Amino acid sequence: MSIQTPLETIDAVLARNLDNPTRLIQILREIQEALGWLSPEVLAIVARGIRLPLARVKGVAGFYSFFHTQPMGRYRVLWSDNVTDRMLGSTDLMSEMCKKLWLEPGRVSEDGLASVATTSCTGMCDQGPAILVNYRAITRLNSQRVTHIVDLIRSNTPLTDWPTEFFQIDDNIRRRDILLGNSIQRGDALRSATQQSPLAILEEIKRSSLRGRGGAGFSTGLKLEACRNARGSGSNPEHYVICNADEGEPGTFKDRVLLTTQADLVFEGMTVAAYVVGARRGFLYLRGEYRYLLDSLEAVLSRRRADRLLGHNILEKDGFDFDIEIHLGAGAYICGEESALIESLEGKRGIPRIRPPFPVTHGYLNQPTSVNNVETLAAAALISVKGGDWFRTIGTAKSSGTKVLSISGDCDRPGIYEYPFGVTVAEVLADCGAELSKTQAVQISGPSGICISAEEFKRRIGFEDLPTAGAFMVFNTQRDMFEVAHNFSHFFAHESCGFCTPCRVGTTLLKNCMDKIEAGHGSEYDINEIFKINRLLQTASHCGLGHTACNPMFDTLQKFKPAYERRLKSLAFEPAFDLDETLSQARQMTGRDDAAAHLESNAEENS
Ligand SMILES: Cc1cc2nc3c(=O)[nH]c(=O)nc-3n(C[C@H](O)[C@H](O)[C@H](O)COP(=O)(O)O)c2cc1C
Ligand code: SF4
């Protein structure tokens, strides 16, 4: 078998993607997978091939953290940097790996063999610490595994020859309810839908009171109705359905498990949604960290096509045509925001659009588009079989159905738990093996959600009390809640897309304040600064990322203030660093370490 030249590889990728500029992210990913990185020459060839300005292609390559415009080593190791990975020892293990590879974090080894760095949460919090090696996930890192991986890297062993158990990812389903425990057969939801009119199915979904599971909790029935009623524009009007599987919120991994164990149900939900809105094309936007799911999901799609559950005249219904494409993300949390996701699907940088207009009227390619979370679509498929009234009997008055929680942190049994809405935090803690008396806080719905303290454990999961996209991170009384918020401040500063100044600058200022307090140079002044930045972010940011970026600091300052206070140096303003200490090396080099060379003694003399 002859080996392809880089040019032949690029040509093959472009041909496979039909030279289509909307597939730019997929094109760059496939080329990088084959060639290791995206050189200026490669970007120029791609730009010519898909007839886009080179600046646009470079802008896209530079936006996504999983694309490299410089060589990153034959083995690119990324350590998941969520607080739960840290709690399981990721920081020390990463240092151990760097030491063994003679590497500084963030740098490529001189021989071009490897680089080691951190990345935002990889969605493996129930089995951390986790890493990505060339974007393949490896979980349950420990010292032994680190040594083994270093040996494999040093001996240049291809990833395909690494022990298969390294790549085993567990589902850890601990509690099933209507979704995870469903017994409906493949095609049931579609058979039920196609026996009714699209409007009748829409009525069922509206009657179910299903609300979006991706965070905002908007009524799914109303969203589908608005999309259905919107008119497509231009010479080729179309409607689209998008399943949002970006799942970038730290601490959230339930969509990973739904796509592993209920892929048919999710695709069926997408097809039911397409039937309702009149879409012929749909997309699953899968986060890059879940690359390992791609082949199995493609296989499910192929089987569905063979069974006439996708394609032309689905289930013999004349004119019911629908198919699904999978797009992989490339390491950008912001692409979970629906309009940024659509930009990314169009082959652009993931920058949220100005809204209105909303995607339901002007979404993918400016056409009416319904963007729904994985869990929402799975629930829609169930409703198609069992009806809206049945669904509404489960849960609470304002939150019908169940919620799938991703539980991690200080508990004996981390994993996936599905509950009817209305369950209390205390009940969940008891189920997952977190002792109430030893638990000080739970972070609900990830860093952008809410941090609750022990006094609040009677509160209930549901839109009327504690809405959540699914993350449930448990912190015992030994944990330092300042460190938790500190980690989240870095997450937001790293993931801000940089489009609007309040968020670009505000998230960095927040991170700097938290770094300063961490370093022991904080004062009451910095706490006030955090509150000021919070106001700025909430009022002037362009999208939800900015609006929520200060939530972890705000909550922990209200509920765990001693964790901050014991770090504060004084109540007055303190500079971010100790100038006298910083100058100590200079004093030594110049041989002047007498009292007058110290800033403090100078200040005393002058006063
Ligand atoms: C910064 C940011 C990240 C988001 N990430 C996700 C995500 O990973 N998955 C998701 O379903 N929704 C996410 N959302 C919410 C989506 O914008 C959108 O509301 C959701 O996909 C709609 O689906 P639903 O109605 O089923 O909840 C995010 C929103 C913001 C502001
Ligand atoms: S708020 Fe932040 S993430 Fe959202 S558009 Fe502005 S810079 Fe980007």
Tab-separated table of C-alpha atoms in Angstrom, residues 236-560:
chain	number	residue	atom	x	y	z
A	236	ASN	CA	-33.417	27.246	-1.153
A	237	PRO	CA	-35.608	27.607	1.936
A	238	GLU	CA	-35.103	24.810	4.463
A	239	HIS	CA	-35.677	24.033	8.121
A	240	TYR	CA	-32.991	22.421	10.281
A	241	VAL	CA	-32.762	20.456	13.512
A	242	ILE	CA	-29.572	20.509	15.578
A	243	CYS	CA	-28.739	18.307	18.537
A	244	ASN	CA	-26.420	20.135	20.903
A	245	ALA	CA	-23.906	17.605	22.243
A	246	ASP	CA	-21.191	20.120	22.998
A	247	GLU	CA	-21.466	19.423	26.742
A	248	GLY	CA	-18.597	21.692	27.753
A	249	GLU	CA	-19.843	22.750	31.183
A	250	PRO	CA	-17.310	21.420	33.715
A	251	GLY	CA	-18.791	18.579	35.741
A	252	THR	CA	-21.303	17.573	33.043
A	253	PHE	CA	-21.046	14.201	31.315
A	254	LYS	CA	-24.625	12.920	31.021
A	255	ASP	CA	-24.873	13.569	27.261
A	256	ARG	CA	-21.774	11.409	26.805
A	257	VAL	CA	-23.606	8.531	28.503
A	258	LEU	CA	-26.898	9.178	26.695
A	259	LEU	CA	-25.073	9.069	23.367
A	260	THR	CA	-23.270	5.883	24.401
A	261	THR	CA	-26.312	4.005	25.659
A	262	GLN	CA	-29.331	5.696	24.011
A	263	ALA	CA	-28.041	6.888	20.634
A	264	ASP	CA	-31.068	5.494	18.807
A	265	LEU	CA	-33.447	7.302	21.137
A	266	VAL	CA	-31.577	10.601	20.623
A	267	PHE	CA	-31.550	10.234	16.820
A	268	GLU	CA	-35.205	9.224	16.970
A	269	GLY	CA	-35.939	12.413	18.941
A	270	MET	CA	-34.152	14.431	16.270
A	271	THR	CA	-36.211	12.727	13.563
A	272	VAL	CA	-39.455	13.382	15.453
A	273	ALA	CA	-38.414	17.055	15.788
A	274	ALA	CA	-37.672	17.125	12.047
A	275	TYR	CA	-41.124	15.678	11.333
A	276	VAL	CA	-42.699	18.445	13.434
A	277	VAL	CA	-40.771	21.397	11.957
A	278	GLY	CA	-40.452	20.027	8.421
A	279	ALA	CA	-36.652	19.686	8.359
A	280	ARG	CA	-34.817	17.515	5.864
A	281	ARG	CA	-31.373	17.861	7.389
A	282	GLY	CA	-30.116	17.658	10.927
A	283	PHE	CA	-26.771	17.879	12.690
A	284	LEU	CA	-25.362	16.353	15.814
A	285	TYR	CA	-22.719	18.757	17.136
A	286	LEU	CA	-20.449	16.480	19.158
A	287	ARG	CA	-17.756	17.958	21.370
A	288	GLY	CA	-14.199	17.172	20.231
A	289	GLU	CA	-13.445	15.454	23.538
A	290	TYR	CA	-15.997	12.768	22.573
A	291	ARG	CA	-14.217	11.959	19.299
A	292	TYR	CA	-14.055	8.323	20.429
A	293	LEU	CA	-17.876	8.087	20.044
A	294	LEU	CA	-17.837	9.124	16.383
A	295	ASP	CA	-17.492	5.671	14.784
A	296	SER	CA	-20.173	4.039	16.918
A	297	LEU	CA	-22.568	6.930	16.313
A	298	GLU	CA	-21.933	6.766	12.557
A	299	ALA	CA	-22.682	3.030	12.742
A	300	VAL	CA	-26.016	3.744	14.457
A	301	LEU	CA	-26.858	6.247	11.723
A	302	SER	CA	-25.992	3.704	8.996
A	303	ARG	CA	-28.208	1.100	10.619
A	304	ARG	CA	-31.041	3.571	10.845
A	305	ARG	CA	-30.663	4.404	7.153
A	306	ALA	CA	-30.758	0.697	6.297
A	307	ASP	CA	-33.929	0.330	8.401
A	308	ARG	CA	-35.652	3.269	6.647
A	309	LEU	CA	-35.592	5.298	9.877
A	310	LEU	CA	-33.538	7.930	8.077
A	311	GLY	CA	-33.323	8.911	4.425
A	312	HIS	CA	-36.102	9.193	1.823
A	313	ASN	CA	-39.727	8.415	2.617
A	314	ILE	CA	-38.972	7.409	6.186
A	315	LEU	CA	-41.133	4.437	7.258
A	316	GLU	CA	-42.765	4.588	3.809
A	317	LYS	CA	-44.219	8.000	4.577
A	318	ASP	CA	-44.255	9.905	1.290
A	319	GLY	CA	-42.246	13.124	1.424
A	320	PHE	CA	-40.820	12.488	4.908
A	321	ASP	CA	-37.110	12.843	4.133
A	322	PHE	CA	-34.528	13.464	6.803
A	323	ASP	CA	-30.892	12.657	7.448
A	324	ILE	CA	-28.315	13.496	10.108
A	325	GLU	CA	-24.652	14.545	9.875
A	326	ILE	CA	-22.251	14.514	12.781
A	327	HIS	CA	-19.956	17.506	13.229
A	328	LEU	CA	-17.144	17.396	15.741
A	329	GLY	CA	-16.242	20.445	17.782
A	330	ALA	CA	-12.635	21.392	18.378
A	331	GLY	CA	-12.258	22.441	22.001
A	332	ALA	CA	-14.312	25.603	22.483
A	333	TYR	CA	-16.814	25.739	25.372
A	334	ILE	CA	-18.535	28.736	23.815
A	335	CYS	CA	-19.703	26.538	20.920
A	336	GLY	CA	-22.318	25.092	23.290
A	337	GLU	CA	-24.113	28.442	23.072
A	338	GLU	CA	-26.607	27.792	20.304
A	339	SER	CA	-25.768	30.675	17.971
A	340	ALA	CA	-22.001	30.115	18.385
A	341	LEU	CA	-22.637	26.455	17.644
A	342	ILE	CA	-24.413	27.413	14.424
A	343	GLU	CA	-21.503	29.660	13.412
A	344	SER	CA	-19.167	26.733	14.016
A	345	LEU	CA	-21.395	24.441	11.928
A	346	GLU	CA	-21.131	26.983	9.140
A	347	GLY	CA	-17.345	26.673	9.274
A	348	LYS	CA	-16.661	29.855	11.211
A	349	ARG	CA	-15.215	30.892	14.565
A	350	GLY	CA	-17.658	30.133	17.367
A	351	ILE	CA	-18.733	33.664	18.197
A	352	PRO	CA	-22.272	34.087	19.517
A	353	ARG	CA	-24.584	36.033	17.241
A	354	ILE	CA	-26.524	39.114	18.207
A	355	ARG	CA	-30.000	37.944	19.180
A	356	PRO	CA	-32.735	38.577	18.089
A	357	PRO	CA	-33.190	37.220	15.523
A	358	PHE	CA	-33.173	33.820	17.223
A	359	PRO	CA	-32.147	30.546	15.583
A	360	VAL	CA	-35.787	29.430	15.300
A	361	THR	CA	-36.233	32.034	12.572
A	362	HIS	CA	-32.628	32.716	11.446
A	363	GLY	CA	-30.393	29.814	12.358
A	364	TYR	CA	-28.182	27.560	10.247
A	365	LEU	CA	-27.529	29.317	6.919
A	366	ASN	CA	-30.053	31.893	8.097
A	367	GLN	CA	-32.884	29.359	7.922
A	368	PRO	CA	-35.322	28.368	10.696
A	369	THR	CA	-33.464	26.023	13.051
A	370	SER	CA	-34.332	24.255	16.268
A	371	VAL	CA	-31.326	23.661	18.557
A	372	ASN	CA	-32.044	21.167	21.329
A	373	ASN	CA	-30.010	19.401	23.950
A	374	VAL	CA	-29.351	15.636	23.698
A	375	GLU	CA	-31.501	14.840	26.732
A	376	THR	CA	-34.360	17.051	25.502
A	377	LEU	CA	-34.511	15.169	22.208
A	378	ALA	CA	-34.403	11.782	23.931
A	379	ALA	CA	-37.347	12.925	26.081
A	380	ALA	CA	-39.218	14.105	22.962
A	381	ALA	CA	-38.879	10.593	21.501
A	382	LEU	CA	-40.386	9.104	24.667
A	383	ILE	CA	-43.268	11.572	24.533
A	384	SER	CA	-43.952	10.561	20.952
A	385	VAL	CA	-44.529	6.970	22.135
A	386	LYS	CA	-46.195	7.522	25.486
A	387	GLY	CA	-47.882	10.892	25.132
A	388	GLY	CA	-47.699	14.268	26.795
A	389	ASP	CA	-50.148	13.493	29.591
A	390	TRP	CA	-48.067	10.501	30.722
A	391	PHE	CA	-44.914	12.641	30.760
A	392	ARG	CA	-46.580	15.337	32.812
A	393	THR	CA	-47.457	12.898	35.566
A	394	ILE	CA	-43.731	12.584	36.318
A	395	GLY	CA	-41.858	15.322	38.158
A	396	THR	CA	-43.376	18.501	39.582
A	397	ALA	CA	-45.930	21.083	38.467
A	398	LYS	CA	-43.416	23.280	36.656
A	399	SER	CA	-40.820	20.648	35.846
A	400	SER	CA	-42.255	17.619	34.101
A	401	GLY	CA	-40.279	14.439	33.515
A	402	THR	CA	-36.890	13.463	34.828
A	403	LYS	CA	-33.423	14.971	34.994
A	404	VAL	CA	-30.211	13.098	34.361
A	405	LEU	CA	-27.510	14.230	36.783
A	406	SER	CA	-23.747	13.852	36.336
A	407	ILE	CA	-22.401	13.367	39.849
A	408	SER	CA	-18.739	13.779	40.711
A	409	GLY	CA	-16.482	14.932	43.520
A	410	ASP	CA	-16.498	13.772	47.130
A	411	CYS	CA	-18.863	10.827	47.060
A	412	ASP	CA	-18.450	7.052	47.050
A	413	ARG	CA	-20.433	6.422	43.874
A	414	PRO	CA	-19.869	9.098	41.214
A	415	GLY	CA	-21.716	8.589	37.943
A	416	ILE	CA	-25.060	9.070	36.217
A	417	TYR	CA	-28.307	9.305	38.163
A	418	GLU	CA	-31.728	9.898	36.642
A	419	TYR	CA	-34.415	11.321	38.980
A	420	PRO	CA	-37.926	12.658	38.580
A	421	PHE	CA	-37.731	16.432	39.041
A	422	GLY	CA	-38.401	17.466	42.633
A	423	VAL	CA	-35.764	15.279	44.264
A	424	THR	CA	-33.923	17.051	47.097
A	425	VAL	CA	-30.180	17.600	47.080
A	426	ALA	CA	-30.013	15.660	50.373
A	427	GLU	CA	-31.643	12.589	48.771
A	428	VAL	CA	-29.181	12.719	45.883
A	429	LEU	CA	-26.256	13.029	48.280
A	430	ALA	CA	-27.458	9.991	50.233
A	431	ASP	CA	-27.762	7.935	47.027
A	432	CYS	CA	-24.306	8.778	45.722
A	433	GLY	CA	-22.627	8.056	49.046
A	434	ALA	CA	-21.772	11.544	50.233
A	435	GLU	CA	-22.150	11.828	53.984
A	436	LEU	CA	-24.388	14.793	54.794
A	437	SER	CA	-22.462	15.817	57.899
A	438	LYS	CA	-19.211	15.806	55.939
A	439	THR	CA	-20.467	17.661	52.859
A	440	GLN	CA	-20.085	21.433	52.826
A	441	ALA	CA	-21.215	22.354	49.307
A	442	VAL	CA	-22.643	21.184	46.002
A	443	GLN	CA	-22.021	23.007	42.739
A	444	ILE	CA	-25.222	22.594	40.757
A	445	SER	CA	-25.113	22.977	36.954
A	446	GLY	CA	-21.364	23.622	36.732
A	447	PRO	CA	-19.423	26.865	37.198
A	448	SER	CA	-22.146	28.856	35.436
A	449	GLY	CA	-24.741	27.448	37.850
A	450	ILE	CA	-25.125	27.841	41.579
A	451	CYS	CA	-23.059	26.767	44.582
A	452	ILE	CA	-25.221	25.715	47.517
A	453	SER	CA	-24.139	25.228	51.110
A	454	ALA	CA	-25.218	22.576	53.649
A	455	GLU	CA	-28.132	24.738	54.911
A	456	GLU	CA	-29.650	24.474	51.436
A	457	PHE	CA	-29.537	20.703	50.955
A	458	LYS	CA	-33.319	20.492	51.359
A	459	ARG	CA	-33.703	22.410	48.112
A	460	ARG	CA	-35.129	20.572	45.114
A	461	ILE	CA	-33.843	19.925	41.607
A	462	GLY	CA	-36.325	21.587	39.248
A	463	PHE	CA	-37.012	24.797	37.367
A	464	GLU	CA	-38.953	26.234	40.314
A	465	ASP	CA	-35.978	25.897	42.671
A	466	LEU	CA	-32.647	24.577	41.362
A	467	PRO	CA	-32.599	24.448	37.566
A	468	THR	CA	-29.666	22.477	36.195
A	469	ALA	CA	-28.108	21.306	32.987
A	470	GLY	CA	-26.968	18.244	34.926
A	471	ALA	CA	-23.675	18.820	36.746
A	472	PHE	CA	-23.681	17.971	40.457
A	473	MET	CA	-20.208	18.377	42.009
A	474	VAL	CA	-19.861	17.446	45.672
A	475	PHE	CA	-17.336	19.085	48.031
A	476	ASN	CA	-16.635	17.716	51.499
A	477	THR	CA	-15.758	19.797	54.534
A	478	GLN	CA	-12.016	19.356	53.890
A	479	ARG	CA	-12.225	21.212	50.573
A	480	ASP	CA	-11.244	24.813	50.222
A	481	MET	CA	-14.148	26.565	48.484
A	482	PHE	CA	-11.877	29.423	47.489
A	483	GLU	CA	-9.802	26.958	45.449
A	484	VAL	CA	-12.978	25.722	43.752
A	485	ALA	CA	-13.957	29.257	42.690
A	486	HIS	CA	-10.336	30.006	41.757
A	487	ASN	CA	-10.328	27.056	39.343
A	488	PHE	CA	-13.615	28.228	37.793
A	489	SER	CA	-12.278	31.783	37.348
A	490	HIS	CA	-9.468	30.338	35.204
A	491	PHE	CA	-11.969	28.307	33.236
A	492	PHE	CA	-14.027	31.360	32.254
A	493	ALA	CA	-11.009	33.518	31.420
A	494	HIS	CA	-9.715	30.732	29.194
A	495	GLU	CA	-13.040	30.066	27.482
A	496	SER	CA	-14.211	33.654	26.892
A	497	CYS	CA	-14.367	33.953	23.108
A	498	GLY	CA	-12.983	37.489	23.298
A	499	PHE	CA	-15.652	39.060	21.102
A	500	CYS	CA	-16.964	41.619	23.583
A	501	THR	CA	-14.776	43.757	25.836
A	502	PRO	CA	-16.708	43.406	29.135
A	503	CYS	CA	-16.273	39.635	29.106
A	504	ARG	CA	-12.831	39.484	27.482
A	505	VAL	CA	-11.415	41.954	30.005
A	506	GLY	CA	-13.772	41.195	32.892
A	507	THR	CA	-13.028	37.443	33.034
A	508	THR	CA	-9.287	38.163	32.981
A	509	LEU	CA	-9.623	40.780	35.714
A	510	LEU	CA	-11.585	38.274	37.791
A	511	LYS	CA	-8.929	35.632	37.291
A	512	ASN	CA	-6.236	38.166	38.244
A	513	CYS	CA	-8.128	39.123	41.439
A	514	MET	CA	-8.443	35.452	42.386
A	515	ASP	CA	-4.754	34.802	41.587
A	516	LYS	CA	-3.813	37.771	43.724
A	517	ILE	CA	-5.883	36.563	46.677
A	518	GLU	CA	-4.448	33.063	46.186
A	519	ALA	CA	-0.925	34.442	46.303
A	520	GLY	CA	-1.696	36.085	49.645
A	521	HIS	CA	-1.718	39.658	48.354
A	522	GLY	CA	-5.467	40.179	48.431
A	523	SER	CA	-7.386	42.722	50.460
A	524	GLU	CA	-10.974	43.862	50.965
A	525	TYR	CA	-10.348	46.109	47.953
A	526	ASP	CA	-10.086	43.032	45.709
A	527	ILE	CA	-13.301	41.577	47.098
A	528	ASN	CA	-15.065	44.824	46.181
A	529	GLU	CA	-13.466	44.647	42.758
A	530	ILE	CA	-14.992	41.179	42.253
A	531	PHE	CA	-18.469	42.551	43.021
A	532	LYS	CA	-17.884	45.459	40.624
A	533	ILE	CA	-16.743	43.136	37.838
A	534	ASN	CA	-19.781	40.957	38.491
A	535	ARG	CA	-22.056	43.948	37.824
A	536	LEU	CA	-20.168	44.746	34.638
A	537	LEU	CA	-20.326	41.161	33.370
A	538	GLN	CA	-24.006	40.775	34.170
A	539	THR	CA	-25.087	43.997	32.535
A	540	ALA	CA	-22.741	44.453	29.590
A	541	SER	CA	-21.748	40.996	28.311
A	542	HIS	CA	-22.952	39.823	24.945
A	543	CYS	CA	-23.852	36.244	25.890
A	544	GLY	CA	-24.533	33.817	28.724
A	545	LEU	CA	-20.876	32.993	29.288
A	546	GLY	CA	-20.154	36.533	30.395
A	547	HIS	CA	-23.393	36.819	32.349
A	548	THR	CA	-22.557	33.816	34.503
A	549	ALA	CA	-18.749	34.025	34.702
A	550	CYS	CA	-18.755	35.597	38.158
A	551	ASN	CA	-21.349	33.208	39.673
A	552	PRO	CA	-18.773	30.985	41.423
A	553	MET	CA	-17.022	33.953	43.071
A	554	PHE	CA	-20.320	35.610	43.942
A	555	ASP	CA	-21.764	32.462	45.560
A	556	THR	CA	-18.640	31.429	47.452
A	557	LEU	CA	-18.131	34.981	48.724
A	558	GLN	CA	-21.685	34.969	50.093
A	559	LYS	CA	-21.586	31.461	51.539
A	560	PHE	CA	-17.940	30.675	52.294
